[in-house]
PDB file of N, CA and C in Angstrom:
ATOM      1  N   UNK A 205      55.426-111.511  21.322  1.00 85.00           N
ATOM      2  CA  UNK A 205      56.271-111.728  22.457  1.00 85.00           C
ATOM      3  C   UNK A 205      57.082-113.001  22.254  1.00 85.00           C
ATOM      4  N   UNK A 206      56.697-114.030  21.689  1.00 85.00           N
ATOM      5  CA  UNK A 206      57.191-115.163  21.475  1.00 85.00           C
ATOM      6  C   UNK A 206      58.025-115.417  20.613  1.00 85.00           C
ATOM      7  N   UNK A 207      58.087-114.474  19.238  1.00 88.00           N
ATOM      8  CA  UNK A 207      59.443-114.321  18.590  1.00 88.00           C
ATOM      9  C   UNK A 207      60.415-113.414  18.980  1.00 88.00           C
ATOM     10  N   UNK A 208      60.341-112.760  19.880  1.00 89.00           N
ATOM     11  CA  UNK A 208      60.931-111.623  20.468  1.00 89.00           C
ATOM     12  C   UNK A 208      61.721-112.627  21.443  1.00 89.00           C
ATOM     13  N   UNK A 209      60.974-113.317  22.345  1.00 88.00           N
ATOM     14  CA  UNK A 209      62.120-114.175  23.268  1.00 88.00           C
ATOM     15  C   UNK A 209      62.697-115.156  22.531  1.00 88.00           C
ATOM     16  N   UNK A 210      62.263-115.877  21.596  1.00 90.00           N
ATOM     17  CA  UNK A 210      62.681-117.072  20.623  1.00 90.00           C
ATOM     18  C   UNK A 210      63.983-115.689  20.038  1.00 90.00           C
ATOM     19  N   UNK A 211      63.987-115.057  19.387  1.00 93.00           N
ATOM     20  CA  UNK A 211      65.165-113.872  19.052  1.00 93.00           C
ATOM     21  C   UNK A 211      66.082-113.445  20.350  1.00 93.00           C
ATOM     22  N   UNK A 212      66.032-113.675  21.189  1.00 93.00           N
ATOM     23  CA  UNK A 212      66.873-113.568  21.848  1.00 93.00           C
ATOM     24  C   UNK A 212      67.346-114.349  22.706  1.00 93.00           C
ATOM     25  N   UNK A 213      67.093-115.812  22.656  1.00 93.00           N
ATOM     26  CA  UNK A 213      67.777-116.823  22.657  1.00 93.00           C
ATOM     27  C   UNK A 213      67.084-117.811  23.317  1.00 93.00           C
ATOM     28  N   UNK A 214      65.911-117.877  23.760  1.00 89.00           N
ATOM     29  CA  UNK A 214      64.759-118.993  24.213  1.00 89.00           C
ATOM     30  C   UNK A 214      64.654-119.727  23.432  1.00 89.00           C
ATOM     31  N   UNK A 215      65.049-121.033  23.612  1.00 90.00           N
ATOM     32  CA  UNK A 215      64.923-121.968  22.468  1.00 90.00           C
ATOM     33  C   UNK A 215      63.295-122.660  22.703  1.00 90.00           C
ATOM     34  N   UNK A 216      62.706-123.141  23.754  1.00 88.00           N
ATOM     35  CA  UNK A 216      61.166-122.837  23.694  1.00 88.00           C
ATOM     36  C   UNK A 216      60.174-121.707  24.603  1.00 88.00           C
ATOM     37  N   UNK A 217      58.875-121.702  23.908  1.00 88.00           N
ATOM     38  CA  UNK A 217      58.700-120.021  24.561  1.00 88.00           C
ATOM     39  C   UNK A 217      56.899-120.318  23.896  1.00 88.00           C
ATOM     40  N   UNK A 218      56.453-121.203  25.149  1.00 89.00           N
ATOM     41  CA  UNK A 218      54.789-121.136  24.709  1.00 89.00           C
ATOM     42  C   UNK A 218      54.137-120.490  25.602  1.00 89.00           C
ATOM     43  N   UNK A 219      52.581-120.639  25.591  1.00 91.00           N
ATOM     44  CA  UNK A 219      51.667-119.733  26.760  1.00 91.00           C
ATOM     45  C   UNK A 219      52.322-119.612  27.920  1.00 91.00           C
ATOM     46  N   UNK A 220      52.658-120.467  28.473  1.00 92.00           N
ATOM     47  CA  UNK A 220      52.994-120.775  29.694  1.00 92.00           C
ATOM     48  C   UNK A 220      53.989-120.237  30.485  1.00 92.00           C
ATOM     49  N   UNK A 221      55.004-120.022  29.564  1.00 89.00           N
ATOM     50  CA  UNK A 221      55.777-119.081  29.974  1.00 89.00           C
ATOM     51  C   UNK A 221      55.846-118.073  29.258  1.00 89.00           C
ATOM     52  N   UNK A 222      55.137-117.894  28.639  1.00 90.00           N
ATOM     53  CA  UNK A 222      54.891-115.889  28.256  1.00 90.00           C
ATOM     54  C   UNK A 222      53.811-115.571  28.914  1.00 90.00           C
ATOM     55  N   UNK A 223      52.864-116.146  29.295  1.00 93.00           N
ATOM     56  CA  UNK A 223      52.080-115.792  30.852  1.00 93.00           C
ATOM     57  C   UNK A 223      52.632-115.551  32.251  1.00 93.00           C
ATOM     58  N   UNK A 224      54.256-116.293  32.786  1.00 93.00           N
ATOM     59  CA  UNK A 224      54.665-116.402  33.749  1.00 93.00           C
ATOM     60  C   UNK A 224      55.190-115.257  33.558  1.00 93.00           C
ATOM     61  N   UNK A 225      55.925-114.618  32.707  1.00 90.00           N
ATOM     62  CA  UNK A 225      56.377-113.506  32.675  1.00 90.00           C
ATOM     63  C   UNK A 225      55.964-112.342  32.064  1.00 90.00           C
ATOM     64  N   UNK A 226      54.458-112.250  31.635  1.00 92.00           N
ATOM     65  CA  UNK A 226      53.682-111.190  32.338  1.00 92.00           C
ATOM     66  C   UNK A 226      53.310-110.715  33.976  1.00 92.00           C
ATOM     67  N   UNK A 227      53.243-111.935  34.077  1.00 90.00           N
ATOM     68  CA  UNK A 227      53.036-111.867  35.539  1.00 90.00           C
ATOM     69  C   UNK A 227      54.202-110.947  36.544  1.00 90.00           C
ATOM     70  N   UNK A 228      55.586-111.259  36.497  1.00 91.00           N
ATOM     71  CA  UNK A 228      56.577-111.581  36.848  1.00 91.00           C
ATOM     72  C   UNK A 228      56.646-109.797  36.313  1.00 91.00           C
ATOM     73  N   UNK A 229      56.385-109.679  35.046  1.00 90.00           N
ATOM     74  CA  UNK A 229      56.553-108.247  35.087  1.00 90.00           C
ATOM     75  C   UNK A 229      55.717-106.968  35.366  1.00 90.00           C
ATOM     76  N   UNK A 230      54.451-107.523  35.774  1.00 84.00           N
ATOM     77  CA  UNK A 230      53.239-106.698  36.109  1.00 84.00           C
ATOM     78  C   UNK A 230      52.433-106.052  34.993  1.00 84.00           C
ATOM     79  N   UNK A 231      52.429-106.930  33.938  1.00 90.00           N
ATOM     80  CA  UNK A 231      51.335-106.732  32.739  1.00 90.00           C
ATOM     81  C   UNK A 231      49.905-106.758  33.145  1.00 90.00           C
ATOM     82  N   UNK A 232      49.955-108.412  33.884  1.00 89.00           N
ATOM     83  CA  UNK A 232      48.761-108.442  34.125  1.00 89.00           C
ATOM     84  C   UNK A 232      48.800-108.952  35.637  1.00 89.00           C
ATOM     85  N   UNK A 233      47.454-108.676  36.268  1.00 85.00           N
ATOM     86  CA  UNK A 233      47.422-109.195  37.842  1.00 85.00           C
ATOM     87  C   UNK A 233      46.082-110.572  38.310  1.00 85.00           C
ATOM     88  N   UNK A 234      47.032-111.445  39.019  1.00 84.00           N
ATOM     89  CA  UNK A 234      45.681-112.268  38.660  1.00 84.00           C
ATOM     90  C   UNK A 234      45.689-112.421  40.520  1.00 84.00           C
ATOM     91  N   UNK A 235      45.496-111.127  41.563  1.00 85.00           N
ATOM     92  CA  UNK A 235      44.930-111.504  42.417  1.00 85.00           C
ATOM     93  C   UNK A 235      43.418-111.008  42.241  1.00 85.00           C
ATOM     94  N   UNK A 236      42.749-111.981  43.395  1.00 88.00           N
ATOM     95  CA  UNK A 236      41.585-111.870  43.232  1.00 88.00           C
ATOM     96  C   UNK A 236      40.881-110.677  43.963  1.00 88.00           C
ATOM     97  N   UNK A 237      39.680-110.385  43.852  1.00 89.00           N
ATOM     98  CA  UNK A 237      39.530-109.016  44.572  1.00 89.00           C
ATOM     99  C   UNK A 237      38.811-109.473  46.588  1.00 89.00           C
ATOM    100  N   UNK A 238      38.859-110.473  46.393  1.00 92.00           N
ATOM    101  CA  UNK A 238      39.454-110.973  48.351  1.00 92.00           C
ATOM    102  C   UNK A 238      40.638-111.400  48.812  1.00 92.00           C
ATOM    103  N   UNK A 239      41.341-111.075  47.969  1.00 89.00           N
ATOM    104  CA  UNK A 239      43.254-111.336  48.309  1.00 89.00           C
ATOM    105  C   UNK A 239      43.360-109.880  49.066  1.00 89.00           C
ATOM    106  N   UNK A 240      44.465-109.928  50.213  1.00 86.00           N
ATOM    107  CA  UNK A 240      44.476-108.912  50.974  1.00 86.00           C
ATOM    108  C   UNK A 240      45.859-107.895  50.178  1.00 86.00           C
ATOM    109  N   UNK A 241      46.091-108.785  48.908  1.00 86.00           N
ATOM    110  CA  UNK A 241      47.321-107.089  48.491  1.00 86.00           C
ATOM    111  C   UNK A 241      46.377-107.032  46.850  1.00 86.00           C
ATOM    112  N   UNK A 242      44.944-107.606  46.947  1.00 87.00           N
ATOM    113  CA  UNK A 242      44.174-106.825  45.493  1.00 87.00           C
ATOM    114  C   UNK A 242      44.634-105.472  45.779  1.00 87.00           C
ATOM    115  N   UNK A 243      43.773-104.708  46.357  1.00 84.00           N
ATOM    116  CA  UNK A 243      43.640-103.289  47.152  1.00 84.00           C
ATOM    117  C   UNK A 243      44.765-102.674  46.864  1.00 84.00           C
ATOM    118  N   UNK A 244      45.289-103.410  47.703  1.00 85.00           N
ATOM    119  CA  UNK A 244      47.404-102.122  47.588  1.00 85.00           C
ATOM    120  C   UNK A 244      47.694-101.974  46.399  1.00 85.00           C
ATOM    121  N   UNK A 245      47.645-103.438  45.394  1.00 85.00           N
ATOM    122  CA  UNK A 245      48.093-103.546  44.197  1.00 85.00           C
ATOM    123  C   UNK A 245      47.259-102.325  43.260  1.00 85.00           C
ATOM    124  N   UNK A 246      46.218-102.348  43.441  1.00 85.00           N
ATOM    125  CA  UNK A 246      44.805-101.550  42.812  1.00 85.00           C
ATOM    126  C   UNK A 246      44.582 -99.993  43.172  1.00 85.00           C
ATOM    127  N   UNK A 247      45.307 -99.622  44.074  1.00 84.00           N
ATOM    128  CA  UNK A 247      45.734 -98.472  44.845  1.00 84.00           C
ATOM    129  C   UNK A 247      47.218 -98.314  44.350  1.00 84.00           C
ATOM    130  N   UNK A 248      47.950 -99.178  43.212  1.00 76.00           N
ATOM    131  CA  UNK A 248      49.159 -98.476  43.078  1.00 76.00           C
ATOM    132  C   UNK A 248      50.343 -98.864  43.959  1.00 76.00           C
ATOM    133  N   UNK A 249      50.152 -99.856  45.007  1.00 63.00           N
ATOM    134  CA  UNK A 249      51.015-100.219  45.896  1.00 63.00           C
ATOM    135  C   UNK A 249      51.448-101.306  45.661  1.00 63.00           C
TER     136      UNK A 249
END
């Protein structure tokens, strides 16, 4: 992922923001399972 954005024109591109934009794109989910949109999210919503 990190030469892929560094290739397309990110001149820096560490964890931090290749984590923010997993996030940002729904790779990964970091609510917790007592957050009130776990559920919806986990149900597809």
């Amino acid at each position: 992922m990190s030469k892929a954005l560094k290739q397309a024109g990110f001149t820096f591109v560490g964890p931090t923001i290749c984590y923010a934009l997993m996030q940002a794109s729904g790779m990964v989910m970091d609510h917790t399972r007592d957050c009130d949109r776990y559920a919806q999210l986990v149900n597809g919503g």
